[in-house]
Rosetta silent file (secondary structure, phi, psi, omega in degrees, C-alpha in Angstrom):
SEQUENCE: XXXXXXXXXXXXXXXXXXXXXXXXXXXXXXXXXXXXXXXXXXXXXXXXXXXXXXXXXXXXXXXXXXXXXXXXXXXXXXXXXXXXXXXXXXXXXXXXXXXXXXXXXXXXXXXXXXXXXXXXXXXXXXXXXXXXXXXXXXXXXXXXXXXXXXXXXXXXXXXXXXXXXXXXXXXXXXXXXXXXXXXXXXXXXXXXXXXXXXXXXXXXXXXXXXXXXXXXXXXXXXXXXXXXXXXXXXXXXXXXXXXXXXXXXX
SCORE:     score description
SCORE:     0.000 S_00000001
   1 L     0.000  -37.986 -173.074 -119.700   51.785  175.005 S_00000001
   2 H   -82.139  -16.688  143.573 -117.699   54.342  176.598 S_00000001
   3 H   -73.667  -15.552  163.163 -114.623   52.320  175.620 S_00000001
   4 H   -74.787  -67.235 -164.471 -115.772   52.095  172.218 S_00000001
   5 H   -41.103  -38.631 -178.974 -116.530   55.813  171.854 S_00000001
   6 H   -50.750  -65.662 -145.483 -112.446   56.108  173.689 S_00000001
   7 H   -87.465    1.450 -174.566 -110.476   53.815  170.926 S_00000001
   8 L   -52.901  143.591  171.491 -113.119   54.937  167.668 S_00000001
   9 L   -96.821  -38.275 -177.490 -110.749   56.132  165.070 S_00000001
  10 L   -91.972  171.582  174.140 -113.441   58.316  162.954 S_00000001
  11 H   -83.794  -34.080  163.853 -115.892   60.786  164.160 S_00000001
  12 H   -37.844  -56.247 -138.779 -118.721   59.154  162.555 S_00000001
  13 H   -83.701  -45.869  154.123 -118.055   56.186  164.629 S_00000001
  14 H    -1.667  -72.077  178.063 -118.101   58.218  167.181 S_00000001
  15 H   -81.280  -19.197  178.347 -121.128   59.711  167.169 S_00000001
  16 H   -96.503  -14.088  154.513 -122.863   56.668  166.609 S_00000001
  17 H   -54.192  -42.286  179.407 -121.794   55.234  169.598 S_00000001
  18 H   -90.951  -26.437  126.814 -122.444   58.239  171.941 S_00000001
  19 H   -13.853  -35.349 -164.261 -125.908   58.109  169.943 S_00000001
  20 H  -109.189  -61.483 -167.970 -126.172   54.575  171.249 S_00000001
  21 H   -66.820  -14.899  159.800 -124.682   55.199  174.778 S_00000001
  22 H   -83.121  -18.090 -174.719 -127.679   57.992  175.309 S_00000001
  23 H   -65.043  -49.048  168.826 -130.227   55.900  174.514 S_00000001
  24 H   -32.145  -74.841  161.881 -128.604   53.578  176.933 S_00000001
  25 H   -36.630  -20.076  165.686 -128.418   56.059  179.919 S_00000001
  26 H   -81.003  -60.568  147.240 -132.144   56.815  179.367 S_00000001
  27 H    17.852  -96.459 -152.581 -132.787   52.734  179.325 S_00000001
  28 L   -63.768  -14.543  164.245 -130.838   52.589  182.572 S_00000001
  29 L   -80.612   -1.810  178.052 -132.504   55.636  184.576 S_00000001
  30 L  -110.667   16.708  157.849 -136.039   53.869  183.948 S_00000001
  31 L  -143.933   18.522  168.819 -135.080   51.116  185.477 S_00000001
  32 L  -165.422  119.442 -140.205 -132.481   52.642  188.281 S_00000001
  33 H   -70.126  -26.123 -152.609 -133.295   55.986  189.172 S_00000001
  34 H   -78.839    3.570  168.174 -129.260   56.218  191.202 S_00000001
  35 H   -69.712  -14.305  166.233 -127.405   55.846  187.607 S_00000001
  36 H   -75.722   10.502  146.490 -127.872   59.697  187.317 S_00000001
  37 H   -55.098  -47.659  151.799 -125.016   59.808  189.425 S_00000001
  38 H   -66.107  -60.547  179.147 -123.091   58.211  186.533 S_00000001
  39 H   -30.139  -69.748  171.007 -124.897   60.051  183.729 S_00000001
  40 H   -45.392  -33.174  169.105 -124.018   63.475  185.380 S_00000001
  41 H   -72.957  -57.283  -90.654 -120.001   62.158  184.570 S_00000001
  42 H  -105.263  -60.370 -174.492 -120.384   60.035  181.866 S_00000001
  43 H   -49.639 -108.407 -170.804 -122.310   62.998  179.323 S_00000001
  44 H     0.985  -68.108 -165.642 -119.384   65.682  179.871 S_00000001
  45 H   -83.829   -8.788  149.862 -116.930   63.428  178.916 S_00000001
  46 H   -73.430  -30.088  179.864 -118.882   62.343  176.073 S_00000001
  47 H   -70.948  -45.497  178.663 -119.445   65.492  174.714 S_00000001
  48 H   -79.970  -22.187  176.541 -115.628   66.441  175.069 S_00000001
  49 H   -57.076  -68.650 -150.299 -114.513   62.902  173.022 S_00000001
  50 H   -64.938  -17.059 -170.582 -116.685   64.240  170.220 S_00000001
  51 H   -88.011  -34.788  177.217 -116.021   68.020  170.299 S_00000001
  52 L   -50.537  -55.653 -176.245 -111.960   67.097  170.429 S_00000001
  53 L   -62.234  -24.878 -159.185 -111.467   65.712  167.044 S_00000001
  54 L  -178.157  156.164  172.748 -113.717   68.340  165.161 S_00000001
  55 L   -50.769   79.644  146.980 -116.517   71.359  166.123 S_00000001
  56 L   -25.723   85.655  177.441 -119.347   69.704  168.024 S_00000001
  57 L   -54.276  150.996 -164.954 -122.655   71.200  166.547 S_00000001
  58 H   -82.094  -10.423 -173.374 -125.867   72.042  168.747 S_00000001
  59 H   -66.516  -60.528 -175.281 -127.760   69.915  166.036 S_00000001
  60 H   -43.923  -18.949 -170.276 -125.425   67.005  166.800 S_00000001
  61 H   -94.217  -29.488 -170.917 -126.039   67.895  170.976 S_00000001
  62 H   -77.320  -38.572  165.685 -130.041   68.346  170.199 S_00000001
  63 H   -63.430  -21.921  173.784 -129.569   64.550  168.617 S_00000001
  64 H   -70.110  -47.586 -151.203 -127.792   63.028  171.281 S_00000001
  65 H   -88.198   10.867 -164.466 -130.565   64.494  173.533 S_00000001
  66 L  -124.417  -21.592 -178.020 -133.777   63.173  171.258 S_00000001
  67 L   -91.517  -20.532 -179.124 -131.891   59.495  171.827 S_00000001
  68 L   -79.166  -22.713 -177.566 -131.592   59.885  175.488 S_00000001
  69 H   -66.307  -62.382 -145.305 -135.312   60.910  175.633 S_00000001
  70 H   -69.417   -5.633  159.464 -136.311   57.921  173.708 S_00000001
  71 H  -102.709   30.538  168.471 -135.193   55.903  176.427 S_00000001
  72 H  -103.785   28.434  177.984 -137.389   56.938  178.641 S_00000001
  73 H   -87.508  -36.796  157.423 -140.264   55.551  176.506 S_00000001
  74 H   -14.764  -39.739  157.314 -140.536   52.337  178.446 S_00000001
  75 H   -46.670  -41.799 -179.969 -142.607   55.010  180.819 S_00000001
  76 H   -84.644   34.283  169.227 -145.445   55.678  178.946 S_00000001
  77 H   -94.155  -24.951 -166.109 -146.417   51.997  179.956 S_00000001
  78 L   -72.338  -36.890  169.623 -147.119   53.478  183.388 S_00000001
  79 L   -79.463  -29.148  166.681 -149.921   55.669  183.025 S_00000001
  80 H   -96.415   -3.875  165.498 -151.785   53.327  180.762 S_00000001
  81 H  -121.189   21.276  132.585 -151.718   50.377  182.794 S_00000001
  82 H  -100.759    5.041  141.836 -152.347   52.287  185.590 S_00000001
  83 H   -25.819  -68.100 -177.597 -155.559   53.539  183.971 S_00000001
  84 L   -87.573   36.472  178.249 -156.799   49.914  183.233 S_00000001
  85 L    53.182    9.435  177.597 -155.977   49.218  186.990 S_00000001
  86 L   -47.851  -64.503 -157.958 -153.001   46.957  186.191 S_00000001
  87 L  -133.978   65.682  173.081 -150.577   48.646  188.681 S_00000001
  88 L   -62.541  -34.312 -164.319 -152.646   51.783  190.083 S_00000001
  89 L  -144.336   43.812  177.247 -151.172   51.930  193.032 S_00000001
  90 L   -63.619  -53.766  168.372 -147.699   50.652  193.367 S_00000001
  91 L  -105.735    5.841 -172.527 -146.009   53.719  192.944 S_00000001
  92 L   111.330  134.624 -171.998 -148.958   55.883  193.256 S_00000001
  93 L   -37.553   79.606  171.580 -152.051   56.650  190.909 S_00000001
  94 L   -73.618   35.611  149.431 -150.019   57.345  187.450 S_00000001
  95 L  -102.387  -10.177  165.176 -152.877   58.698  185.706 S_00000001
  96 L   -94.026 -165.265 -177.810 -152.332   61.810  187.636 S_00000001
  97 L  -107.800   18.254 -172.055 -148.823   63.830  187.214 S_00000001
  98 L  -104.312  -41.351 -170.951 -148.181   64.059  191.079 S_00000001
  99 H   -72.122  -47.341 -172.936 -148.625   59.695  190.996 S_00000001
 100 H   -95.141    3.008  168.139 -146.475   59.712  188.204 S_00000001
 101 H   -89.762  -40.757  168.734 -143.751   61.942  189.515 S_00000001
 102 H   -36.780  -86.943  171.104 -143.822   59.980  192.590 S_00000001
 103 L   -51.177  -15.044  143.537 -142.731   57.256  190.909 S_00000001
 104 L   -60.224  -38.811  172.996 -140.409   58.521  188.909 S_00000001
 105 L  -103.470   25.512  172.598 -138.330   59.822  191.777 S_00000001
 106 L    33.702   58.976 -157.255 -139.034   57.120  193.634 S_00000001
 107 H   -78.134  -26.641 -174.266 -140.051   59.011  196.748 S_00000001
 108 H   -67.920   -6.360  132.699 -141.816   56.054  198.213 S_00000001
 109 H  -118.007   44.309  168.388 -138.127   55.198  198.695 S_00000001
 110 L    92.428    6.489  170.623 -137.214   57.902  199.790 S_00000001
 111 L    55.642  -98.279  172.838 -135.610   59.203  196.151 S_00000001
 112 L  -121.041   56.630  158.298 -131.619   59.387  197.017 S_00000001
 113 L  -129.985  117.016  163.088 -131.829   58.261  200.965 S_00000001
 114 L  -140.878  161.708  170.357 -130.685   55.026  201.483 S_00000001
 115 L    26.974   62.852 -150.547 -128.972   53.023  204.104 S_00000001
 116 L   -97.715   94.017  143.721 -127.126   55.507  206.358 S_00000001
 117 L  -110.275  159.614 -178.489 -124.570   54.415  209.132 S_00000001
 118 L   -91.344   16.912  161.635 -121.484   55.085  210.124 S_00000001
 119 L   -58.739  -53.218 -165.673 -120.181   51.671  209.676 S_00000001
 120 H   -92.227   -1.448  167.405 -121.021   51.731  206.216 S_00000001
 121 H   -82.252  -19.204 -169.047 -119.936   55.579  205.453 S_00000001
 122 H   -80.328  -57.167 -125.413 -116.114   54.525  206.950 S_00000001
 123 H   -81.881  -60.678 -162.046 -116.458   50.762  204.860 S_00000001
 124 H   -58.181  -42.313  174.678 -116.982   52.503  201.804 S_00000001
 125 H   -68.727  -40.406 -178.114 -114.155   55.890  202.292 S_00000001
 126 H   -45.660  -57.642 -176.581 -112.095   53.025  203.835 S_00000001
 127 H   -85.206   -5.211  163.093 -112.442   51.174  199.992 S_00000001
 128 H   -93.834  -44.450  178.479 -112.320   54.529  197.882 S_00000001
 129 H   -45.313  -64.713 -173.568 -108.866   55.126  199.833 S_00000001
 130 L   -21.255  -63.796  179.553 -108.124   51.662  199.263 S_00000001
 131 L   -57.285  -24.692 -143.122 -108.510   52.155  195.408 S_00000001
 132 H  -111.651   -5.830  171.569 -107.365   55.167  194.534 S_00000001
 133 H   -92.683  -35.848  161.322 -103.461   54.452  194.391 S_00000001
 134 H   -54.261  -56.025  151.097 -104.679   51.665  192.028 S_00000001
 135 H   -31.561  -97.361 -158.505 -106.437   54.379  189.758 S_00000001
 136 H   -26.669  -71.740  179.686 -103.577   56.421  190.010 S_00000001
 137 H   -40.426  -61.163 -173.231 -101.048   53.796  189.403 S_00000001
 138 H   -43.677  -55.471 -166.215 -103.520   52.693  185.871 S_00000001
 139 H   -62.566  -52.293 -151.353 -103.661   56.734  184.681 S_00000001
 140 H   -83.876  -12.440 -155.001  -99.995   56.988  185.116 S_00000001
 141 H  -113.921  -78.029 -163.488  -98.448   53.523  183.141 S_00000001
 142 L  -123.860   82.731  160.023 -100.783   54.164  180.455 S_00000001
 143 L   -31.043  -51.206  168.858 -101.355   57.787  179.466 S_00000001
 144 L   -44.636  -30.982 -168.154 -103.140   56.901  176.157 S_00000001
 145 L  -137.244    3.672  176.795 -105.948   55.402  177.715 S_00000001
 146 L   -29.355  -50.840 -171.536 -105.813   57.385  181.139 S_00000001
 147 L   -53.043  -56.933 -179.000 -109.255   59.331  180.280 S_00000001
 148 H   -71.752  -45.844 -163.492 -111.466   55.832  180.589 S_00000001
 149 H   -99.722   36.664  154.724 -110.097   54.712  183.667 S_00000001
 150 H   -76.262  -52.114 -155.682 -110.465   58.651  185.388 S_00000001
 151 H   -55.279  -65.613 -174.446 -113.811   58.348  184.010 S_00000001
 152 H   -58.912  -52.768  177.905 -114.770   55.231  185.340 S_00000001
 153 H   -63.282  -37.889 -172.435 -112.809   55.905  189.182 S_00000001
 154 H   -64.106  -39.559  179.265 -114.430   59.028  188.952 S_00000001
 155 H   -65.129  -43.358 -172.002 -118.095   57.537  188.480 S_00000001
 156 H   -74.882  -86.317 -131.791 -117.444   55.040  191.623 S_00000001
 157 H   -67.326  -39.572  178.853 -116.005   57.319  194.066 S_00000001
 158 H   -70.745  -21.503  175.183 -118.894   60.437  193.435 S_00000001
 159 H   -71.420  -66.968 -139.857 -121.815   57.078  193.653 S_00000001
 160 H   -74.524  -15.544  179.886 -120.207   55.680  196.952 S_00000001
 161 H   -84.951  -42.067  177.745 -119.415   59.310  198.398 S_00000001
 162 H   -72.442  -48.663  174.621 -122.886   60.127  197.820 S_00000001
 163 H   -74.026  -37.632  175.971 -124.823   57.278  199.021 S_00000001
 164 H   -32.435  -48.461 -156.108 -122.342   56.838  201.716 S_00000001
 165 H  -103.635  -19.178  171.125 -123.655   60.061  202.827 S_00000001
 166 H   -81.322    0.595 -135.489 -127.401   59.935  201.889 S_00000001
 167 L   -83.410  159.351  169.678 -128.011   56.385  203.010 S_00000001
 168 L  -162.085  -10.212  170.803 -130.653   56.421  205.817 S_00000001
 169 L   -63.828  155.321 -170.861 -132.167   52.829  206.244 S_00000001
 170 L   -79.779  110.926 -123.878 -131.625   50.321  209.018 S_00000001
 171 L  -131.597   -7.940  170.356 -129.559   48.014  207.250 S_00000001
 172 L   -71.825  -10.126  174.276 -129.882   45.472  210.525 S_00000001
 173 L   -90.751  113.547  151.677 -133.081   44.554  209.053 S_00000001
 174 H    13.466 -106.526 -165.963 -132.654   41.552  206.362 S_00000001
 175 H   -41.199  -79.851  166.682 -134.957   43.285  203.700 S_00000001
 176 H   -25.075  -24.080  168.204 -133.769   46.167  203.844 S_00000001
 177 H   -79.774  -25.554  161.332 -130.127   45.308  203.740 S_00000001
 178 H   -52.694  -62.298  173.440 -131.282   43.673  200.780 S_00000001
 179 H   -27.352  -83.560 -161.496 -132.509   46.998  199.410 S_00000001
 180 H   -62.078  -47.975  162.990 -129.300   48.754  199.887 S_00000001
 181 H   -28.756  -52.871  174.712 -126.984   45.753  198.517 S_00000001
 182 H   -13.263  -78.394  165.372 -128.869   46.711  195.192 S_00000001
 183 H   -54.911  -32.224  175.710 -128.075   50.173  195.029 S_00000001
 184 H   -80.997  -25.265  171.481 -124.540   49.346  195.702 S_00000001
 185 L   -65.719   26.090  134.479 -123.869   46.905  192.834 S_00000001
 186 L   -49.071  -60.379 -160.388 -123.420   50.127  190.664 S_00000001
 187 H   -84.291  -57.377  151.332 -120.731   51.038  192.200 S_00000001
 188 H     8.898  -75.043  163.263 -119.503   47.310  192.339 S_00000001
 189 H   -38.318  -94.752  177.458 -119.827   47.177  189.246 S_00000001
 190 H   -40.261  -35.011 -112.125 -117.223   49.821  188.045 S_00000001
 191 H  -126.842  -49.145 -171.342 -115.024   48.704  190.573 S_00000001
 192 H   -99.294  -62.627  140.238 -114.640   45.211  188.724 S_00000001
 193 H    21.124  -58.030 -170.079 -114.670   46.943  185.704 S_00000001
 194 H   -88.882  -30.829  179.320 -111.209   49.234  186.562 S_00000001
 195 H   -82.910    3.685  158.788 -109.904   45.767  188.069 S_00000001
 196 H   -95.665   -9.366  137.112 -109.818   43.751  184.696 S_00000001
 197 H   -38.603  -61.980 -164.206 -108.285   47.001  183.113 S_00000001
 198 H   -43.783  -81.707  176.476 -105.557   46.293  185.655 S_00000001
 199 H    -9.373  -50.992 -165.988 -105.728   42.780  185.396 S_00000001
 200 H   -94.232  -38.675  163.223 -104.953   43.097  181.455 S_00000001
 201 H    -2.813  -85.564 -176.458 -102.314   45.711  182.111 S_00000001
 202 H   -45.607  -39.591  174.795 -100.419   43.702  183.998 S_00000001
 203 H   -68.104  -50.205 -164.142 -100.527   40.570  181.636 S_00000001
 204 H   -88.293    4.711  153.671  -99.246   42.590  178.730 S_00000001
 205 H   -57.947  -32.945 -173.641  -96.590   44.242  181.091 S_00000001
 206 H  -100.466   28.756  167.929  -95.478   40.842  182.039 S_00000001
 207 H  -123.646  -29.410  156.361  -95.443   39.418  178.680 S_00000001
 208 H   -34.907  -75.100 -156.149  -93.373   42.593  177.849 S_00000001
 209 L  -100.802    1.222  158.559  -90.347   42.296  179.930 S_00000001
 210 L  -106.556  170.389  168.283  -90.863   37.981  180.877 S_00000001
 211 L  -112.795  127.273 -174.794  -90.899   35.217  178.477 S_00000001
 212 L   107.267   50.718  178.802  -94.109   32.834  178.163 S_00000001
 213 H   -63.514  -32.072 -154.064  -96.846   35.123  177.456 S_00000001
 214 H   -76.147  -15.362  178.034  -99.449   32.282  176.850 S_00000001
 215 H   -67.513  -63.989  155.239  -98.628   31.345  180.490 S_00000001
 216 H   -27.047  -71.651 -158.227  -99.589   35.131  181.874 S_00000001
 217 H   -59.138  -31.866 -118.825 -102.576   34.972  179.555 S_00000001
 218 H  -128.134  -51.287 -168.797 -103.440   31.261  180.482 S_00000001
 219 H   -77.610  -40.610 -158.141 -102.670   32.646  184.528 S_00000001
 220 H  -111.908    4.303  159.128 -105.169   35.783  184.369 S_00000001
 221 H   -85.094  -43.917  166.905 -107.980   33.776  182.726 S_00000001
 222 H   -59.362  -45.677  163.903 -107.701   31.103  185.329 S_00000001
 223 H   -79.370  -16.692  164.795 -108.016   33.642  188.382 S_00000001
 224 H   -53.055  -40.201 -136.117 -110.801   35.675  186.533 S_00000001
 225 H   -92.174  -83.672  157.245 -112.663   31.887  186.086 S_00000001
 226 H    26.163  -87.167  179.177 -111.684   31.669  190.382 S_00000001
 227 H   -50.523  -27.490 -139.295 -112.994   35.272  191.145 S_00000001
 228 H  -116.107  -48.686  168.776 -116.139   34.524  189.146 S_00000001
 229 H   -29.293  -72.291 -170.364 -116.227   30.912  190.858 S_00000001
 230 H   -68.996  -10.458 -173.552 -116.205   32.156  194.318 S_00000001
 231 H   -93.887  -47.728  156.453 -118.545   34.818  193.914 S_00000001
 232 H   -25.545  -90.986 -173.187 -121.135   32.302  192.663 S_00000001
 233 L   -64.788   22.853 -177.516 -120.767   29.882  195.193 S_00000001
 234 L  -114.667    8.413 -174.961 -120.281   32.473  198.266 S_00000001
 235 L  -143.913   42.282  167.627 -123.992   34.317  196.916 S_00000001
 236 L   -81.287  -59.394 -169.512 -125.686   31.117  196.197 S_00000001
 237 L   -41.091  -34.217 -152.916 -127.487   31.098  199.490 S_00000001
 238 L   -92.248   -2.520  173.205 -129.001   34.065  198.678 S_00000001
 239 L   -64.855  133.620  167.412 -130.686   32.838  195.472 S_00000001
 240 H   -24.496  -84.125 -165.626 -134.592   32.281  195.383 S_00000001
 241 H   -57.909   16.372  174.484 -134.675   28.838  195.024 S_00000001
 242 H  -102.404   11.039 -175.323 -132.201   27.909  197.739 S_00000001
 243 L   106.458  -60.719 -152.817 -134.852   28.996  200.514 S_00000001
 244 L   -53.140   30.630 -176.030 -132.756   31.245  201.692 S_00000001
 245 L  -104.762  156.493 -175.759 -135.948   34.719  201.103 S_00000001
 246 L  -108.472   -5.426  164.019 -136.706   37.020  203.619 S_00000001
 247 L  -157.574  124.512 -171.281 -140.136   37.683  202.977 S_00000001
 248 L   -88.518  152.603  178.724 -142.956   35.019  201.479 S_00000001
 249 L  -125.665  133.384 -168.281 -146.239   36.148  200.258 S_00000001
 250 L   -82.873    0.000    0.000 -149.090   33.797  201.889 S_00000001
């Protein structure tokens, strides 16, 4: 969405996109509390695409904000089915507003503390260095479209800087290591995200200045199909049905 909202030619189209991308961003904080970490970038830079082209109106900012509420309606399942004793007391009795705050800020894990060592605060600055001449390099090649991938490097490096530093679980235990894997495919995420920007960069650079584009195009489909290969079979084990669980319920 936030590449739609980038290349939209009208304002309209605009707006009904960033209309669509808050509703997302409410969606995605009711079902993963650490995406306000994106959300805090992502809205700024939503706000300035639509206010650039033309006067951004407070009606138009009070509508964006009436779509992001509405995704938090998935939530009013929580107080009535912990009422009829469905889920009272998973996250805490969510017929009061202390039970239901709980759970919203997920204090029973600990809200933004997860998985802190210094293995994994170095692994991660170690892999934001790593990245960041790659960013650099993308912003600078293609000016035009710079804004999406700052946007995007910007969203990974403030999640991985942050949990890097909030993290606080023993990550030597199985389950728990589990836990924290979670939280990190966000950042993951974006991460594969700025590398098939690259990826297609590169193919229409090399189809630029070589001869044989369908061979580049034909070449960066086969190593996505690869990447996508190997990641399957190297995270099979860890799929339910292969056995492979760390904790059975008798």
């Amino acid at each position: 969405l936030s590449a739609c909202v980038h290349n939209a030619e009208s304002v309209a189209h605009k707006r009904k996109l960033a209309q669509w991308g808050a509703l997302c961003c409410g969606l995605g904080l009711c079902n993963q509390h650490t995406l306000v970490v994106y959300v805090l970038v992502i809205v700024p830079w939503a706000l300035l695409q639509l206010s650039a082209p033309s006067v951004l109106s407070v009606w138009d900012v009070f509508g964006l904000g009436l779509w992001f509420s509405a995704g938090f309606l998935p939530y009013l399942y929580l107080p009535v089915s912990s009422y009829v004793n469905m889920a009272r007391w998973s996250w805490g009795d969510q017929t009061t507003l202390a039970g239901l705050l709980t759970h919203l800020l997920r204090a029973e894990y600990g809200t933004f503390s997860l998985a802190k060592s210094e293995a994994v605060v170095l692994g991660f600055v170690s892999r934001l260095k790593t990245s960041q001449p790659f960013c650099c390099c993308l912003c600078s090649t293609h000016r035009r479209r710079c804004s999406l991938v700052w946007l995007i490097a910007v969203m990974v490096s403030l999640y991985s800087v942050f949990f890097a530093w909030r993290a606080n679980l023993d990550i030597e235990t199985p389950l728990l290591l589990g836990v924290v894997e979670r939280f990190w495919l966000q950042a993951d995420a974006g991460m594969c995200v700025l590398a098939g920007v690259g990826l297609g960069w590169s193919v229409s650079w090399l189809q630029r200045r070589l001869a044989g584009g369908a061979v580049w195009t034909a070449g960066a489909w086969l190593l996505t199909a690869g990447l996508l290969s190997h990641m399957i079979h190297s995270n099979h084990r860890c799929a339910f049905f292969s056995g492979a669980v760390i904790f059975r319920r008798s």
